[in-house]
PDB file of C-alpha atoms in Angstrom:
ATOM      1  CA  UNK A  26      23.624 -11.028 -22.496  1.00 45.00           C
ATOM      2  CA  UNK A  27      19.824 -10.134 -23.070  1.00 47.00           C
ATOM      3  CA  UNK A  28      19.080 -10.770 -19.543  1.00 47.00           C
ATOM      4  CA  UNK A  29      21.724  -8.923 -18.818  1.00 47.00           C
ATOM      5  CA  UNK A  30      21.155  -5.862 -20.615  1.00 43.00           C
ATOM      6  CA  UNK A  31      17.739  -6.239 -18.656  1.00 44.00           C
ATOM      7  CA  UNK A  32      18.950  -5.473 -15.650  1.00 42.00           C
ATOM      8  CA  UNK A  33      21.030  -3.450 -16.162  1.00 43.00           C
ATOM      9  CA  UNK A  34      18.627  -0.950 -17.832  1.00 40.00           C
ATOM     10  CA  UNK A  35      15.708  -2.038 -15.485  1.00 44.00           C
ATOM     11  CA  UNK A  36      18.950  -0.473 -12.757  1.00 44.00           C
ATOM     12  CA  UNK A  37      18.879   2.354 -14.777  1.00 47.00           C
ATOM     13  CA  UNK A  38      15.461   2.899 -15.149  1.00 44.00           C
ATOM     14  CA  UNK A  39      15.074   2.619 -10.610  1.00 47.00           C
ATOM     15  CA  UNK A  40      18.481   4.173 -10.472  1.00 47.00           C
ATOM     16  CA  UNK A  41      16.879   7.618 -12.676  1.00 45.00           C
ATOM     17  CA  UNK A  42      12.967   7.463 -10.353  1.00 46.00           C
ATOM     18  CA  UNK A  43      14.199   7.693  -6.733  1.00 46.00           C
ATOM     19  CA  UNK A  44      17.773   9.960  -7.313  1.00 43.00           C
ATOM     20  CA  UNK A  45      16.554  12.585  -4.964  1.00 43.00           C
ATOM     21  CA  UNK A  46      17.329  16.055  -6.348  1.00 42.00           C
ATOM     22  CA  UNK A  47      20.776  18.192  -4.771  1.00 42.00           C
ATOM     23  CA  UNK A  48      19.865  21.879  -5.156  1.00 44.00           C
ATOM     24  CA  UNK A  49      22.048  24.399  -5.599  1.00 45.00           C
ATOM     25  CA  UNK A  50      21.972  28.629  -4.733  1.00 44.00           C
ATOM     26  CA  UNK A  51      22.428  30.455  -7.710  1.00 47.00           C
ATOM     27  CA  UNK A  52      25.842  32.172  -7.285  1.00 47.00           C
ATOM     28  CA  UNK A  53      25.297  35.254  -4.982  1.00 49.00           C
ATOM     29  CA  UNK A  54      22.875  34.035  -3.134  1.00 44.00           C
ATOM     30  CA  UNK A  55      22.574  31.822   0.486  1.00 46.00           C
ATOM     31  CA  UNK A  56      19.048  28.853   0.722  1.00 43.00           C
ATOM     32  CA  UNK A  57      18.212  29.885   3.916  1.00 45.00           C
ATOM     33  CA  UNK A  58      15.586  26.793   5.421  1.00 44.00           C
ATOM     34  CA  UNK A  59      14.473  24.290   1.944  1.00 42.00           C
ATOM     35  CA  UNK A  60      10.446  23.788   3.275  1.00 42.00           C
ATOM     36  CA  UNK A  61       9.156  20.189   0.653  1.00 44.00           C
ATOM     37  CA  UNK A  62       6.013  21.758  -0.637  1.00 43.00           C
ATOM     38  CA  UNK A  63       2.883  18.967  -0.418  1.00 43.00           C
ATOM     39  CA  UNK A  64       2.917  15.842  -3.798  1.00 40.00           C
ATOM     40  CA  UNK A  65       0.235  15.099  -4.243  1.00 42.00           C
ATOM     41  CA  UNK A  66      -2.460  16.673  -1.282  1.00 43.00           C
ATOM     42  CA  UNK A  67      -1.968  14.459   1.359  1.00 46.00           C
ATOM     43  CA  UNK A  68      -0.967  11.433  -0.375  1.00 48.00           C
ATOM     44  CA  UNK A  69       3.161  10.187   0.780  1.00 49.00           C
ATOM     45  CA  UNK A  70       5.803  12.524   0.927  1.00 48.00           C
ATOM     46  CA  UNK A  71       8.554  11.820  -2.760  1.00 46.00           C
ATOM     47  CA  UNK A  72      10.079   9.772  -1.097  1.00 47.00           C
ATOM     48  CA  UNK A  73       7.856   6.977  -0.920  1.00 50.00           C
ATOM     49  CA  UNK A  74       6.702   7.540  -4.536  1.00 50.00           C
ATOM     50  CA  UNK A  75       8.802   5.404  -5.794  1.00 56.00           C
ATOM     51  CA  UNK A  76       7.546   2.403  -7.152  1.00 57.00           C
ATOM     52  CA  UNK A  77      10.158  -0.805  -6.867  1.00 62.00           C
ATOM     53  CA  UNK A  78       8.527  -4.459  -8.105  1.00 67.00           C
ATOM     54  CA  UNK A  79       7.723  -5.763  -5.561  1.00 71.00           C
ATOM     55  CA  UNK A  80       9.859  -9.748  -5.620  1.00 77.00           C
ATOM     56  CA  UNK A  81       7.243 -11.800  -2.837  1.00 82.00           C
ATOM     57  CA  UNK A  82       4.049  -9.160  -2.065  1.00 87.00           C
ATOM     58  CA  UNK A  83       3.233 -10.140   1.413  1.00 89.00           C
ATOM     59  CA  UNK A  84       0.978 -11.962   3.060  1.00 88.00           C
ATOM     60  CA  UNK A  85      -0.982 -13.032   6.369  1.00 90.00           C
ATOM     61  CA  UNK A  86       0.896 -14.706   8.421  1.00 90.00           C
ATOM     62  CA  UNK A  87      -2.178 -17.374   9.179  1.00 91.00           C
ATOM     63  CA  UNK A  88      -1.017 -18.557   4.997  1.00 91.00           C
ATOM     64  CA  UNK A  89       2.496 -19.566   6.772  1.00 89.00           C
ATOM     65  CA  UNK A  90       2.562 -23.205   6.001  1.00 91.00           C
ATOM     66  CA  UNK A  91       1.876 -23.030   1.839  1.00 91.00           C
ATOM     67  CA  UNK A  92       4.181 -23.732  -0.018  1.00 90.00           C
ATOM     68  CA  UNK A  93       4.038 -21.381  -3.652  1.00 91.00           C
ATOM     69  CA  UNK A  94       3.060 -17.793  -3.710  1.00 90.00           C
ATOM     70  CA  UNK A  95      -0.014 -18.087  -5.315  1.00 91.00           C
ATOM     71  CA  UNK A  96      -1.089 -19.982  -2.702  1.00 94.00           C
ATOM     72  CA  UNK A  97      -0.132 -18.354  -0.141  1.00 92.00           C
ATOM     73  CA  UNK A  98      -1.859 -15.240  -2.255  1.00 92.00           C
ATOM     74  CA  UNK A  99      -5.304 -16.515  -2.820  1.00 94.00           C
ATOM     75  CA  UNK A 100      -5.471 -18.023   1.221  1.00 94.00           C
ATOM     76  CA  UNK A 101      -4.996 -14.333   1.922  1.00 93.00           C
ATOM     77  CA  UNK A 102      -7.248 -12.853  -0.781  1.00 93.00           C
ATOM     78  CA  UNK A 103      -9.688 -15.563   1.251  1.00 94.00           C
ATOM     79  CA  UNK A 104      -9.151 -14.657   5.158  1.00 94.00           C
ATOM     80  CA  UNK A 105      -9.637 -11.493   4.601  1.00 93.00           C
ATOM     81  CA  UNK A 106     -12.856 -11.784   2.378  1.00 94.00           C
ATOM     82  CA  UNK A 107     -13.695 -14.039   5.042  1.00 94.00           C
ATOM     83  CA  UNK A 108     -13.038 -10.804   7.722  1.00 94.00           C
ATOM     84  CA  UNK A 109     -14.673  -7.996   6.071  1.00 92.00           C
ATOM     85  CA  UNK A 110     -18.000  -9.949   5.211  1.00 93.00           C
ATOM     86  CA  UNK A 111     -17.962 -11.788   9.123  1.00 94.00           C
ATOM     87  CA  UNK A 112     -16.991  -8.111  10.168  1.00 94.00           C
ATOM     88  CA  UNK A 113     -19.051  -5.720   7.476  1.00 91.00           C
ATOM     89  CA  UNK A 114     -21.593  -3.716   9.759  1.00 90.00           C
ATOM     90  CA  UNK A 115     -23.571  -1.334   7.688  1.00 88.00           C
ATOM     91  CA  UNK A 116     -23.970   2.621   9.547  1.00 88.00           C
ATOM     92  CA  UNK A 117     -27.843   4.051   9.851  1.00 87.00           C
ATOM     93  CA  UNK A 118     -27.296   6.981   7.801  1.00 86.00           C
ATOM     94  CA  UNK A 119     -26.413   4.987   4.990  1.00 83.00           C
ATOM     95  CA  UNK A 120     -28.164   1.882   4.185  1.00 79.00           C
ATOM     96  CA  UNK A 121     -29.248   2.811   1.368  1.00 84.00           C
ATOM     97  CA  UNK A 122     -24.712   3.480  -0.473  1.00 86.00           C
ATOM     98  CA  UNK A 123     -23.556   0.613  -2.798  1.00 89.00           C
ATOM     99  CA  UNK A 124     -20.204   0.519  -4.409  1.00 91.00           C
ATOM    100  CA  UNK A 125     -16.316   0.207  -3.230  1.00 93.00           C
ATOM    101  CA  UNK A 126     -14.044   1.814  -1.182  1.00 93.00           C
ATOM    102  CA  UNK A 127     -10.874   0.889  -2.157  1.00 94.00           C
ATOM    103  CA  UNK A 128      -9.403   0.700   1.528  1.00 94.00           C
ATOM    104  CA  UNK A 129      -4.797   1.260   1.238  1.00 93.00           C
ATOM    105  CA  UNK A 130      -2.683  -0.301   3.608  1.00 90.00           C
ATOM    106  CA  UNK A 131       1.174  -0.346   4.720  1.00 91.00           C
ATOM    107  CA  UNK A 132       2.680  -3.816   5.284  1.00 91.00           C
ATOM    108  CA  UNK A 133       6.107  -2.777   7.641  1.00 92.00           C
ATOM    109  CA  UNK A 134       9.168  -4.490   7.154  1.00 92.00           C
ATOM    110  CA  UNK A 135       8.479  -6.350  10.430  1.00 91.00           C
ATOM    111  CA  UNK A 136       5.041  -7.077   8.796  1.00 88.00           C
ATOM    112  CA  UNK A 137       3.028  -4.878  11.340  1.00 90.00           C
ATOM    113  CA  UNK A 138       0.267  -2.550   8.723  1.00 89.00           C
ATOM    114  CA  UNK A 139       0.573   1.248   8.875  1.00 89.00           C
ATOM    115  CA  UNK A 140      -1.984   2.933   9.107  1.00 88.00           C
ATOM    116  CA  UNK A 141      -4.730   2.375   6.658  1.00 92.00           C
ATOM    117  CA  UNK A 142      -6.339   5.970   4.208  1.00 93.00           C
ATOM    118  CA  UNK A 143      -8.949   5.617   1.675  1.00 94.00           C
ATOM    119  CA  UNK A 144      -7.702   5.673  -1.335  1.00 92.00           C
ATOM    120  CA  UNK A 145     -11.152   5.641  -3.292  1.00 91.00           C
ATOM    121  CA  UNK A 146     -14.917   6.539  -1.131  1.00 87.00           C
ATOM    122  CA  UNK A 147     -17.578   6.879  -0.114  1.00 87.00           C
ATOM    123  CA  UNK A 148     -19.750   8.358   2.492  1.00 90.00           C
ATOM    124  CA  UNK A 149     -18.100   9.735   5.946  1.00 92.00           C
ATOM    125  CA  UNK A 150     -19.644   6.923   7.600  1.00 92.00           C
ATOM    126  CA  UNK A 151     -18.710   3.975   4.822  1.00 93.00           C
ATOM    127  CA  UNK A 152     -14.921   5.078   4.809  1.00 94.00           C
ATOM    128  CA  UNK A 153     -15.327   5.196   8.739  1.00 95.00           C
ATOM    129  CA  UNK A 154     -16.612   1.865   8.666  1.00 93.00           C
ATOM    130  CA  UNK A 155     -14.011   0.210   5.804  1.00 94.00           C
ATOM    131  CA  UNK A 156     -11.502   1.743   7.938  1.00 95.00           C
ATOM    132  CA  UNK A 157     -12.770  -0.093  11.028  1.00 94.00           C
ATOM    133  CA  UNK A 158     -12.519  -3.250   9.191  1.00 94.00           C
ATOM    134  CA  UNK A 159      -8.999  -2.546   8.134  1.00 93.00           C
ATOM    135  CA  UNK A 160      -8.111  -2.434  12.007  1.00 93.00           C
ATOM    136  CA  UNK A 161      -9.243  -6.405  12.313  1.00 92.00           C
ATOM    137  CA  UNK A 162      -6.591  -6.369   9.728  1.00 91.00           C
ATOM    138  CA  UNK A 163      -4.126  -9.468  10.791  1.00 89.00           C
ATOM    139  CA  UNK A 164      -1.067  -9.235  10.522  1.00 89.00           C
ATOM    140  CA  UNK A 165       0.674  -9.939   6.941  1.00 91.00           C
ATOM    141  CA  UNK A 166       5.086 -12.276   6.648  1.00 89.00           C
ATOM    142  CA  UNK A 167       6.621  -8.874   4.982  1.00 89.00           C
ATOM    143  CA  UNK A 168       6.570  -8.065   1.099  1.00 88.00           C
ATOM    144  CA  UNK A 169      10.444  -8.719   0.181  1.00 86.00           C
ATOM    145  CA  UNK A 170      12.528  -6.085  -3.232  1.00 84.00           C
ATOM    146  CA  UNK A 171      15.683  -8.610  -3.019  1.00 84.00           C
ATOM    147  CA  UNK A 172      15.124 -11.369  -0.873  1.00 85.00           C
ATOM    148  CA  UNK A 173      15.342  -8.256   1.885  1.00 88.00           C
ATOM    149  CA  UNK A 174      12.022  -7.239   3.799  1.00 90.00           C
ATOM    150  CA  UNK A 175      10.502  -3.463   2.240  1.00 88.00           C
ATOM    151  CA  UNK A 176       7.298  -1.959   3.083  1.00 90.00           C
ATOM    152  CA  UNK A 177       4.017  -2.448   0.526  1.00 89.00           C
ATOM    153  CA  UNK A 178       1.245  -1.188  -0.293  1.00 90.00           C
ATOM    154  CA  UNK A 179      -1.703  -2.483  -0.005  1.00 89.00           C
ATOM    155  CA  UNK A 180      -4.680  -1.304  -1.782  1.00 91.00           C
ATOM    156  CA  UNK A 181      -7.829  -3.907  -0.537  1.00 91.00           C
ATOM    157  CA  UNK A 182     -11.007  -3.471  -2.238  1.00 93.00           C
ATOM    158  CA  UNK A 183     -14.622  -3.625   0.275  1.00 92.00           C
ATOM    159  CA  UNK A 184     -17.885  -3.690  -1.256  1.00 92.00           C
ATOM    160  CA  UNK A 185     -20.185  -2.308   0.098  1.00 89.00           C
ATOM    161  CA  UNK A 186     -23.458  -4.633  -1.050  1.00 85.00           C
ATOM    162  CA  UNK A 187     -26.936  -3.306  -1.521  1.00 77.00           C
ATOM    163  CA  UNK A 188     -29.099  -3.879   1.430  1.00 70.00           C
TER     164      UNK A 188
END
């Protein structure tokens, strides 16, 4: 009974967060055109703001032979760290920069990578280097929600150590 109640509560919350609004014009008026307002500047649309619990996170395809989720996750983390470590090139104008840049990457339902964006960055040349590194990432096995492939956003920290 407790599981059913928790499931119903969770499903209700998901439904509340994901419902689209329906606009009805005031009496005696008409709506000619609706232009959606930007959602947090250049961020995602309100439909993309619906956050659902992911059943299985995406993992690098080279890690598919591993059996458990935690092994696949560790393998994927190691693959990404190796790509970053081997290919990181400091831009000449930012040689004294030290910090972390967070790259946001959408893994689509088919496992392909969406466009990478800087979630939190540093100087422009460092941000460009982080985006270049994100383009080198391998293909992924898609994440899933309720046993169906789902688009999943990964936020990947890229550390730029002191040179």
